[in-house]
Every structure is written in structure tokens, then in C-alpha cells.
Amino acid sequence: MVELIHTGAEKSTASEPTRLCFGIRRNPRFLVIGAGQRGTAYASAVGREGLPAIIVSIADPIIAKRNSFGRKYIWKDGAPREDQSFDSWQQFLKYEKSRREAEAAGEKVYPGVDGIIVCTQDQTHKGILQAFGQLRLHVLCEKPIATTLQDCQDIYVSLGGAKSPNKIFSTGHVLRYSPHNMLLRKLLLEDRAIRELVSIEHTEPTDLGEPAHMPSLVSSVGNLSVFTKRRKPEAAGNATNCFSCPHEQHCDWSAKKMYIEKLYDEGHKDFPVCVVVPDIEEITVKAGTEYGRTVLTQILSSDYNASTPRATIESRQWYGRCVWESDNDVLDDQIVSLTWDDDFRSVNGKKLPDRGPKTAVFHMVAFTEAQCERRGKISGTKGEIQYNSKEIRVYKFDKFLQPEAAKIFTPPKAGGGHGGGDGGLMNGFSKAMEAVINGELSVVQAQAKYVGCTLKEAFMSHAMVFAAEEARLQRKIVDWQDWWAKLEQRLVSQ
């Protein structure tokens, strides 16, 4: 029997798709909320990597971004249908409720979406996820899930919390899914190339796969060292934007130099230029390079003044903003330490290996030549692994004084951002949904097989960040298990 893929390109009643043939199969259908760089990254992965997914709707308040996104990934050369283009997620929510009512009444409607991909500003995630909870859709939410612990808690509870999940959930921890880190994880946890893991030293953010048991202690130190108002050059005066700054020509951090002179003028239109103008490639193809430069300059030179309401300033991105006038509070140098106790307990009568004491040190640094070039060292009881963004070196202690005996692993190169992680994440999320909506796996099974972590584990990873920040601000060491137990008690009461 030939298995057909139902695409939902036409209106139908609720029962008509199932009458097309026995054994019908369909790919999951997505609404993308936010047509910026992250939404584009996930949408582009669908076509580039032939993923089992259909991008069917886009919601974004900026019409140029929305239309550019739609032409690339949804309606192509035609005009958008009623179910494809929305100026806000609220507008889509209203449409979808009406569509479901019409469908229940037996009217012909376009098929709905199975999942949402949330790629809006971090502080908007809570409102979106809580509002969409009533629709019971699968969710991929860009990281962080939220910017406060309370908002993370509220989202966790609204999505079902510790209850048995009924929908797939994934968050934008793209580096979990890069070929590099998937190989590193395999070497550590499946091949046990250096036997039991003892310590990790890591520079630049990445997910290496958690050791097998909960950490006991969390500590953090760090500072926002450079981009503070007190360090602003006197020559810059009261300027809040690089394009109106008298010091711009002498400034190492000029947005004009970085985005236009060093990148755009040299032919670079991908990241980070495409973050400022998502449709920059399309603009230059249609209107020329000089016009593209004008558009980029207009956006970068957009500024505010003393009369601009604070809420307005905080509500949008200012890509040409003076780095010393920014309200950014993200540290430019930070060290986080995690400690695991010796824990050789049996679980259900089974002894688990590799649960000895461990330490992990994470160093985030902004001021480095090797931007986004992650590197680190992992020590084990039988050997050592050193890695960077290009290769992984495994040295066994039984090869003492034989450095040439070390094995070098070169992960396959993948397209897309984050070393293939963007596509890897979208691939896992799509396949998990595909398995669920076609009745092949339960949500729990698909979540484990394709996403690799649960909603609770995603929430715990965020919670640990807030525990580390509490440790830094209060100059203390946090007892993680006690901290987490108290948080769980608060969750129960919500």
C-alpha cells in the first residue's frame, strides 16, 4: 500500500482528510511567532535539511519581516491565505478559536497547526505560552524560557509541570543537537572513552550532557567589567547612538564599523547583519547593494532622546546604541562551579556506574579573539578529552608518554547556525511531533527519543542558572539539592 502524506493545502471538514486513503500520514504543521533571526533559523532548517515539518503560519508585527518570511517559507510567489499571515500572536489566537468553532460546526476550514515555535523577545514568552496553553499545542520555545525564576515557574506549571506530559516541549538549547556535541556526548556516556568522568573545564556556553546524578553545590563569581556608564569615554559626551557620537571614529565598539564597514561592505550579509535586517539578502537582490546599505544604516542610526518614554526604550532593540549607555546587565566575565558528591547508591536494586564525585567549571568570557570558539578539557579515570569547535582529542592514560597515540575525532560539518545545532534541534522536535501525531510513539517515548530531555529537566536547567546568580549576588555557595527541594515545595502550592 502506498503511504500518502496529507499536506492540508485545501479547506476541508474535520472528517474529510481521514477519508483520503487508509494509512494516511501527515507532517506536523507549525506557527512561527517572531520572524526574526531565530524564527528564520528554524524555518530555514525545514527546507535545507528536508525535515518532516510544514511551516504554515507566521505572526510578527513588522509587515516587512512578516512578508519576507512568508515569501521564503510559506506562500512563496502567491498571496497569503487567511491562515498564513498574522500581525500578532493575539490575532492568530483569535483566528484559531474561530477556526475550531467552525470546524466543530462541520464547516470547511483550513487545517490547524500542531505546534508553535516561539521566537520573540525573552520577556514575552510567559504571556504567549500561558495564552496558548488552552489550545494544547506542541511547543518549541527559544531560550531562555523566561528571564525571571517566577516566570519560569509559572510557565512550567501552565505547561503541566511534573504531571505526565500530553504534548512535546523543547527549548532552544541548540548546542545539545550540534554534531560536535552529540559526538562528544557519545564518547563520554556511551563509549565511555575516558571511563568515569571526574571534572569538566569549559569556556564558552555549551551543553555537554549532564553527569548521571544531581549536583550538590553551586557557586558563581563574575562582573560586568567594561560596558558601564562610568567607563564611557568623555569624548562621547551624551551620545546614545554610534551614528551621532563625536567619538565614533576612535571607538573600538562602533556599530558603524562592525556592521557596515567590516561586515556589510565586505560582502557579509549573514549573522549578525541579518539579525539587524532579516531580509537584507532579498533587499540587495531586488534594489541593489547601496540601497541595502541605506536600510542597514537607517536601522542602526535609530535613536532615542531624553523625552522618549522608558517603556518605549525597553520595548525594542537598538542595534546602534552606545555600549556604555545600554541597560544590559549580562556579565562579560563569569565563572560558575558545580560540585557532585560521591553517590554510589543502588537504584531499584541496580548499581549505576560513574556516580563518583565530580566538578565542573564553566567560564564565560566576552573579551577574546576566539569568539564562539568553544573549548575545554574533560578528565576521566582512564583518560582525558580536549576539544574545541573543530575537533575532539581523546588521550588514554595507558598510552603514557605517547601523545601520537591520541585519537582525533572531527565531527561532520553541518549547515545552519550553531554548528548544525539549529537544524538538529528542529529535526528532533519535528520528528518527535511526527511520531506522536501519527500514533507511532507516546509523548513520553517521543520526547525521550528525539528531544532528549523533559520539560522538568529544561526547567531545572533554567532554575540552576538562577541558583548560580543567587550565589554570585549573595556571595555564597548554594546547596543545590536543598535549594531545589524548596523550589519544588513552592511549585506544589501554585
Coordinates of C-alpha atoms in Angstrom, one line a residue:
M1 CA 0.0 0.0 0.0
V2 CA 1.3 3.5 -0.9
E3 CA 1.5 5.7 2.2
L4 CA 0.3 9.3 1.4
I5 CA 1.4 12.5 3.1
H6 CA -1.6 14.8 3.8
T7 CA -0.4 18.4 3.5
G8 CA -3.6 20.3 4.3
A9 CA -3.3 22.7 1.4
E10 CA -7.1 23.0 0.9
K11 CA -10.1 23.6 3.1
S12 CA -11.9 20.5 4.3
T13 CA -14.3 19.4 7.0
A14 CA -12.9 17.7 10.1
S15 CA -13.6 14.2 8.7
E16 CA -12.5 14.6 5.1
P17 CA -8.7 14.2 5.5
T18 CA -9.2 10.7 7.0
R19 CA -11.2 9.6 4.0
L20 CA -8.4 10.2 1.5
C21 CA -7.0 6.8 2.0
F22 CA -6.3 4.2 4.6
G23 CA -2.8 4.6 6.1
I24 CA -2.7 8.3 5.6
R25 CA 0.3 10.1 7.1
R26 CA 1.0 13.7 7.7
N27 CA 3.8 16.0 8.7
P28 CA 3.4 18.3 11.7
R29 CA 2.3 21.9 10.9
F30 CA 3.8 24.9 12.6
L31 CA 3.0 28.5 13.5
V32 CA 6.2 30.6 13.9
I33 CA 5.8 33.5 16.3
G34 CA 8.6 36.0 15.5
A35 CA 10.1 36.4 12.0
G36 CA 13.5 37.5 13.3
Q37 CA 16.8 35.7 13.2
R38 CA 15.8 32.7 15.4
G39 CA 12.4 32.1 13.7
T40 CA 14.2 32.3 10.4
A41 CA 16.9 29.8 11.6
Y42 CA 14.3 27.2 12.5
A43 CA 12.2 27.7 9.4
S44 CA 15.2 27.6 7.0
A45 CA 16.2 24.2 8.5
V46 CA 13.0 22.6 7.4
G47 CA 13.7 23.0 3.7
R48 CA 17.5 22.8 3.9
E49 CA 17.5 19.5 5.7
G50 CA 14.3 18.0 4.4
L51 CA 12.7 17.8 7.8
P52 CA 9.2 16.3 8.4
A53 CA 7.6 19.6 9.0
I54 CA 5.5 22.3 7.3
I55 CA 5.7 26.0 8.2
V56 CA 2.2 27.1 7.6
S57 CA 1.8 30.4 9.5
I58 CA 3.8 33.4 10.7
A59 CA 2.9 36.0 13.3
D60 CA 5.0 39.2 13.5
P61 CA 4.0 42.8 14.0
I62 CA 6.6 44.1 11.4
I63 CA 5.0 43.7 8.0
A64 CA 8.2 43.8 6.0
K65 CA 9.7 41.0 8.1
R66 CA 6.4 39.0 8.1
N67 CA 6.1 39.2 4.3
S68 CA 9.7 38.4 3.7
F69 CA 9.4 35.3 5.9
G70 CA 6.2 34.3 4.3
R71 CA 7.6 34.5 0.7
K72 CA 10.6 32.4 1.7
Y73 CA 8.9 29.7 3.7
I74 CA 5.1 29.7 3.3
W75 CA 3.2 31.3 0.4
K76 CA 6.2 31.7 -1.9
D77 CA 5.2 33.8 -5.0
G78 CA 1.4 33.9 -4.2
A79 CA -0.6 35.9 -1.7
P80 CA -1.0 34.8 1.9
R81 CA -4.2 32.9 2.8
E82 CA -6.3 33.7 5.8
D83 CA -4.5 31.1 7.9
Q84 CA -0.9 32.1 7.0
S85 CA -0.1 35.7 8.0
F86 CA -0.9 37.4 11.3
D87 CA 0.3 40.8 12.7
S88 CA 0.4 39.4 16.3
W89 CA 0.1 36.1 18.1
Q90 CA -3.1 37.5 19.7
Q91 CA -4.6 37.8 16.2
F92 CA -3.7 34.2 15.4
L93 CA -5.2 33.1 18.7
K94 CA -8.5 34.8 17.8
Y95 CA -8.4 33.2 14.4
E96 CA -7.7 29.7 15.7
K97 CA -10.5 29.8 18.2
S98 CA -12.9 30.8 15.4
R99 CA -11.5 28.2 13.1
R100 CA -12.0 25.5 15.7
E101 CA -15.6 26.6 16.3
A102 CA -16.3 26.5 12.5
E103 CA -14.7 23.1 12.3
A104 CA -16.8 21.7 15.1
A105 CA -19.9 23.0 13.3
G106 CA -19.0 21.0 10.3
E107 CA -17.8 23.9 8.1
K108 CA -14.9 23.6 5.7
V109 CA -11.7 25.1 7.2
Y110 CA -8.0 25.0 6.6
P111 CA -6.3 22.5 9.0
G112 CA -4.9 24.0 12.2
V113 CA -1.4 23.9 13.4
D114 CA 0.1 21.2 15.6
G115 CA 2.8 23.2 17.3
I116 CA 4.2 26.7 17.8
I117 CA 7.7 27.9 17.6
V118 CA 8.1 30.9 19.9
C119 CA 11.0 33.2 18.8
T120 CA 10.0 36.6 20.3
Q121 CA 11.8 38.7 22.9
D122 CA 12.5 36.8 26.1
Q123 CA 10.2 38.8 28.4
T124 CA 7.2 38.0 26.1
H125 CA 7.4 34.2 26.4
K126 CA 5.3 33.8 29.5
G127 CA 2.3 35.7 28.1
I128 CA 2.4 33.7 24.9
L129 CA 2.9 30.3 26.4
Q130 CA 0.1 30.8 29.0
A131 CA -2.3 32.1 26.4
F132 CA -1.6 29.2 24.0
G133 CA -1.9 26.7 26.8
Q134 CA -5.7 26.4 26.2
L135 CA -5.0 25.2 22.6
R136 CA -3.0 22.2 23.8
L137 CA -0.3 22.5 21.1
H138 CA 3.3 21.2 21.0
V139 CA 5.8 23.9 21.9
L140 CA 9.3 24.9 20.9
C141 CA 10.3 28.0 22.9
E142 CA 13.5 29.8 22.2
K143 CA 15.8 30.1 25.2
P144 CA 15.7 31.4 27.8
I145 CA 12.2 30.2 28.6
A146 CA 11.9 33.3 30.7
T147 CA 14.1 35.9 32.4
T148 CA 12.9 35.5 36.0
L149 CA 12.6 32.4 38.2
Q150 CA 9.0 33.3 38.9
D151 CA 8.1 33.5 35.2
C152 CA 9.8 30.1 34.6
Q153 CA 7.8 28.6 37.5
D154 CA 4.6 30.0 36.1
I155 CA 5.3 28.7 32.6
Y156 CA 6.3 25.3 34.0
V157 CA 3.1 25.0 35.9
S158 CA 0.9 26.2 33.0
L159 CA 2.5 23.5 30.7
G160 CA 1.7 20.7 33.1
G161 CA 4.7 20.8 35.4
A162 CA 5.7 17.4 36.8
K163 CA 2.5 15.8 35.5
S164 CA 2.6 13.2 32.7
P165 CA 3.1 15.4 29.6
N166 CA 0.5 15.3 26.8
K167 CA 2.4 17.4 24.3
I168 CA 6.1 17.6 23.2
F169 CA 8.1 20.5 24.7
S170 CA 11.5 21.7 23.6
T171 CA 13.6 24.7 24.3
G172 CA 16.3 26.4 22.2
H173 CA 19.3 24.7 23.7
V174 CA 20.7 24.2 20.2
L175 CA 24.1 23.1 21.1
R176 CA 22.7 19.9 22.6
Y177 CA 22.0 18.9 19.0
S178 CA 25.1 20.0 17.1
P179 CA 27.1 17.2 15.5
H180 CA 30.1 18.2 17.7
N181 CA 28.4 17.9 21.0
M182 CA 26.4 14.8 20.0
L183 CA 29.7 13.1 19.2
L184 CA 31.3 14.4 22.5
R185 CA 28.3 13.1 24.5
K186 CA 28.6 9.7 22.7
L187 CA 32.3 9.5 23.6
L188 CA 31.6 10.3 27.2
L189 CA 28.4 8.5 28.0
E190 CA 28.0 5.7 25.5
D191 CA 31.6 4.7 24.5
R192 CA 32.9 5.8 27.9
A193 CA 36.2 6.7 26.2
I194 CA 37.8 8.0 29.4
R195 CA 35.7 5.8 31.7
E196 CA 34.3 7.7 34.7
L197 CA 34.1 11.5 34.3
V198 CA 35.8 13.3 37.1
S199 CA 35.9 17.0 36.0
I200 CA 35.0 19.4 33.3
E201 CA 36.6 22.8 32.4
H202 CA 34.6 24.6 29.8
T203 CA 35.0 28.0 28.1
E204 CA 32.0 29.5 26.2
P205 CA 28.5 28.1 26.6
T206 CA 27.6 24.6 25.5
D207 CA 25.7 21.6 26.8
L208 CA 28.0 18.6 27.3
G209 CA 25.4 16.2 28.6
E210 CA 24.8 16.1 32.3
P211 CA 26.6 13.6 34.6
A212 CA 24.3 10.9 35.9
H213 CA 23.3 12.5 39.2
M214 CA 22.3 15.8 40.8
P215 CA 25.0 18.3 41.7
S216 CA 25.3 19.2 45.3
L217 CA 26.9 22.7 45.3
V218 CA 26.6 25.7 43.0
S219 CA 28.8 28.8 43.1
S220 CA 29.4 31.7 40.8
V221 CA 31.6 34.8 40.6
G222 CA 31.8 37.4 37.8
N223 CA 31.3 41.0 36.9
L224 CA 30.1 43.4 34.2
S225 CA 33.6 44.9 33.8
V226 CA 33.6 47.2 30.8
F227 CA 30.3 48.4 29.4
T228 CA 29.2 50.6 32.3
K229 CA 28.5 54.3 32.2
R230 CA 31.4 55.2 34.4
R231 CA 33.8 53.8 31.7
K232 CA 32.2 55.8 28.9
P233 CA 34.8 58.0 27.1
E234 CA 34.5 61.7 27.9
A235 CA 34.7 62.5 24.2
A236 CA 31.5 60.6 23.6
G237 CA 29.5 63.1 25.6
N238 CA 25.8 62.4 25.9
A239 CA 25.6 60.4 22.7
T240 CA 23.4 57.4 22.9
N241 CA 23.9 56.1 19.3
C242 CA 27.2 55.5 17.4
F243 CA 26.0 57.4 14.3
S244 CA 25.6 60.7 16.3
C245 CA 28.7 60.2 18.5
P246 CA 31.7 62.5 18.2
H247 CA 33.9 59.7 19.5
E248 CA 32.7 57.1 16.9
Q249 CA 35.8 57.1 14.7
H250 CA 38.1 56.3 17.6
C251 CA 35.8 53.8 19.3
D252 CA 36.6 50.1 19.2
W253 CA 32.9 49.2 19.6
S254 CA 31.4 51.3 16.9
A255 CA 28.3 49.7 15.4
K256 CA 29.0 51.6 12.2
K257 CA 32.5 50.0 11.9
M258 CA 31.3 46.5 12.8
Y259 CA 28.0 46.1 10.9
I260 CA 28.7 48.3 7.9
E261 CA 32.4 48.8 7.3
K262 CA 33.8 45.5 8.5
L263 CA 30.9 43.2 7.5
Y264 CA 28.3 44.6 5.0
D265 CA 30.8 46.5 2.9
E266 CA 33.0 43.3 2.7
G267 CA 30.0 41.3 1.4
H268 CA 28.9 39.6 4.6
K269 CA 25.1 39.6 4.8
D270 CA 24.6 36.6 7.2
F271 CA 24.8 36.7 11.0
P272 CA 24.9 39.3 12.6
V273 CA 23.9 41.6 9.8
C274 CA 20.8 39.5 9.1
V275 CA 19.8 40.0 12.8
V276 CA 19.5 43.7 12.2
V277 CA 17.8 43.4 8.8
P278 CA 16.4 39.9 8.4
D279 CA 15.6 40.3 4.7
I280 CA 18.9 42.0 3.8
E281 CA 19.7 39.4 1.2
E282 CA 16.3 39.9 -0.5
I283 CA 16.7 43.7 -0.3
T284 CA 20.1 43.8 -2.0
V285 CA 19.0 41.4 -4.7
K286 CA 15.9 43.5 -5.6
A287 CA 17.2 47.0 -5.0
G288 CA 21.0 46.8 -5.0
T289 CA 23.8 46.8 -2.5
E290 CA 23.8 50.6 -2.0
Y291 CA 20.1 50.6 -1.1
G292 CA 20.7 47.7 1.3
R293 CA 23.5 49.8 3.0
T294 CA 21.0 52.6 3.3
V295 CA 18.4 50.4 5.0
L296 CA 21.0 49.0 7.4
T297 CA 22.2 52.5 8.2
Q298 CA 18.7 53.7 8.9
I299 CA 18.0 50.9 11.4
L300 CA 21.4 51.2 13.1
S301 CA 21.1 55.0 13.5
S302 CA 17.6 54.8 15.0
D303 CA 17.9 56.6 18.3
Y304 CA 16.0 57.9 21.3
N305 CA 16.3 61.1 23.5
A306 CA 15.5 62.3 27.0
S307 CA 11.9 62.7 26.1
T308 CA 11.4 59.1 24.9
P309 CA 9.4 57.1 27.5
R310 CA 11.4 54.5 29.3
A311 CA 8.9 51.8 28.3
T312 CA 9.5 52.6 24.6
I313 CA 13.2 52.4 25.0
E314 CA 12.9 49.0 26.7
S315 CA 10.4 47.6 24.3
R316 CA 12.7 47.4 21.2
Q317 CA 16.2 46.6 20.0
W318 CA 18.6 49.5 19.4
Y319 CA 21.4 47.9 17.4
G320 CA 23.3 51.2 17.1
R321 CA 23.1 52.0 20.7
C322 CA 26.1 53.2 22.6
V323 CA 27.5 50.2 24.5
W324 CA 28.1 52.4 27.6
E325 CA 24.5 53.6 27.6
S326 CA 23.0 50.2 27.3
D327 CA 20.7 48.8 30.1
N328 CA 22.4 45.4 29.6
D329 CA 23.2 43.6 32.9
V330 CA 24.7 40.5 31.4
L331 CA 28.2 39.8 32.8
D332 CA 31.1 39.9 30.4
D333 CA 33.2 37.5 32.6
Q334 CA 31.8 34.8 34.8
I335 CA 32.9 31.5 36.4
V336 CA 30.3 29.0 37.6
S337 CA 31.3 25.9 39.5
L338 CA 29.2 22.8 40.1
T339 CA 30.1 20.0 42.5
W340 CA 28.7 16.5 42.7
D341 CA 29.0 14.3 45.8
D342 CA 30.1 10.7 45.8
D343 CA 26.8 8.8 45.2
F344 CA 27.2 5.1 44.7
R345 CA 23.7 4.2 45.8
S346 CA 21.7 1.5 44.1
V347 CA 18.5 2.5 42.3
N348 CA 15.8 -0.2 42.3
G349 CA 18.5 -2.7 43.2
K350 CA 20.7 -1.8 40.3
K351 CA 24.1 -0.2 40.8
L352 CA 24.7 2.7 38.4
P353 CA 28.3 3.4 37.2
D354 CA 30.1 6.7 37.1
R355 CA 28.4 8.3 40.1
G356 CA 31.6 9.3 41.9
P357 CA 32.4 12.9 43.0
K358 CA 32.8 15.4 40.1
T359 CA 33.4 19.0 39.5
A360 CA 32.5 21.2 36.5
V361 CA 33.9 24.7 35.9
F362 CA 32.2 26.9 33.3
H363 CA 34.0 30.1 32.2
M364 CA 32.1 32.6 30.1
V365 CA 34.3 35.4 28.7
A366 CA 33.3 38.2 26.3
F367 CA 36.8 39.6 25.6
T368 CA 38.5 37.1 23.4
E369 CA 39.8 36.7 19.9
A370 CA 38.1 33.3 19.6
Q371 CA 34.5 34.5 19.5
C372 CA 32.1 31.5 19.9
E373 CA 35.1 29.1 19.6
R374 CA 34.2 26.8 22.5
R375 CA 37.0 24.9 24.1
G376 CA 37.5 22.7 27.1
K377 CA 39.0 19.7 28.9
I378 CA 37.3 16.7 30.4
S379 CA 39.2 14.5 32.8
G380 CA 38.3 10.9 33.4
T381 CA 39.6 7.9 35.4
K382 CA 41.1 6.4 32.3
G383 CA 42.0 9.4 30.1
E384 CA 41.4 12.9 29.1
I385 CA 39.4 14.7 26.4
Q386 CA 40.4 18.1 24.9
Y387 CA 38.1 19.8 22.5
N388 CA 37.4 22.9 20.5
S389 CA 34.8 23.8 18.0
K390 CA 36.6 21.8 15.2
E391 CA 37.9 18.6 16.8
I392 CA 37.9 16.3 19.8
R393 CA 41.1 14.8 21.1
V394 CA 40.9 11.6 23.2
Y395 CA 44.1 10.6 25.2
K396 CA 44.2 7.4 27.2
F397 CA 46.4 7.1 30.3
D398 CA 47.6 3.7 29.2
K399 CA 49.4 5.5 26.3
F400 CA 51.7 7.3 28.8
L401 CA 54.2 9.5 27.0
Q402 CA 52.7 8.6 23.6
P403 CA 50.9 11.7 22.6
E404 CA 50.9 10.5 19.0
A405 CA 48.6 7.7 20.2
A406 CA 45.8 10.1 21.0
K407 CA 42.7 9.8 18.7
I408 CA 41.4 12.8 16.9
F409 CA 37.7 13.0 16.1
T410 CA 36.4 15.5 13.6
P411 CA 32.6 16.0 13.8
P412 CA 30.8 16.2 10.4
K413 CA 30.2 19.8 9.3
A414 CA 26.5 20.8 9.1
G415 CA 24.7 23.7 7.6
G416 CA 22.8 26.3 9.5
G417 CA 23.8 28.1 12.7
H418 CA 25.4 26.9 15.9
G419 CA 27.5 24.2 14.1
G420 CA 24.4 22.5 12.9
G421 CA 22.6 22.8 16.2
D422 CA 19.7 24.9 14.9
G423 CA 18.8 22.2 12.3
G424 CA 19.5 19.4 14.9
L425 CA 17.1 20.9 17.4
M426 CA 14.4 21.5 14.7
N427 CA 14.9 17.9 13.4
G428 CA 14.4 16.4 16.9
F429 CA 11.4 18.5 17.6
S430 CA 9.8 17.7 14.3
K431 CA 10.4 14.0 14.4
A432 CA 9.0 13.8 18.0
M433 CA 5.8 15.5 16.9
E434 CA 5.6 13.4 13.7
A435 CA 5.8 10.2 15.8
V436 CA 3.1 11.4 18.2
I437 CA 0.6 12.8 15.7
N438 CA 0.9 9.6 13.5
G439 CA 0.4 7.3 16.5
E440 CA 3.8 5.7 16.4
L441 CA 5.0 6.8 19.9
S442 CA 3.5 8.2 23.0
V443 CA 4.5 11.7 24.0
V444 CA 6.9 10.4 26.7
Q445 CA 8.5 8.0 24.3
A446 CA 8.9 10.6 21.6
Q447 CA 10.2 13.2 24.0
A448 CA 12.9 10.8 25.2
K449 CA 13.9 9.5 21.8
Y450 CA 14.0 12.7 19.8
V451 CA 14.2 15.7 22.2
G452 CA 16.4 14.0 24.8
C453 CA 15.2 15.9 27.8
T454 CA 11.9 16.5 29.6
L455 CA 10.0 19.7 30.4
K456 CA 11.1 19.2 34.0
E457 CA 14.8 18.9 33.0
A458 CA 14.6 22.0 30.8
F459 CA 13.1 23.9 33.8
M460 CA 15.7 22.5 36.1
S461 CA 18.5 23.8 33.8
H462 CA 17.0 27.3 34.0
A463 CA 16.5 27.0 37.7
M464 CA 20.2 26.2 38.2
V465 CA 21.1 29.4 36.4
F466 CA 19.0 31.4 38.9
A467 CA 20.7 29.4 41.8
A468 CA 24.1 30.4 40.4
E469 CA 23.1 34.0 40.2
E470 CA 21.8 33.9 43.8
A471 CA 25.2 32.5 44.8
R472 CA 27.0 35.3 42.9
L473 CA 24.9 38.2 44.3
Q474 CA 24.8 36.9 47.8
R475 CA 28.5 35.8 47.8
K476 CA 27.7 32.3 49.0
I477 CA 27.7 28.6 47.9
V478 CA 24.3 27.2 47.2
D479 CA 23.3 23.8 48.4
W480 CA 21.6 22.8 45.2
Q481 CA 19.5 19.9 46.4
D482 CA 18.2 21.9 49.3
W483 CA 17.5 24.9 47.0
W484 CA 15.7 22.7 44.5
A485 CA 13.6 20.9 47.2
K486 CA 12.4 24.3 48.5
L487 CA 11.5 25.3 44.9
E488 CA 9.5 22.1 44.4
Q489 CA 7.5 22.8 47.5
R490 CA 6.6 26.3 46.1
L491 CA 5.6 24.7 42.8
V492 CA 3.2 22.3 44.6
S493 CA 1.5 25.2 46.2
Q494 CA 0.9 27.0 42.9

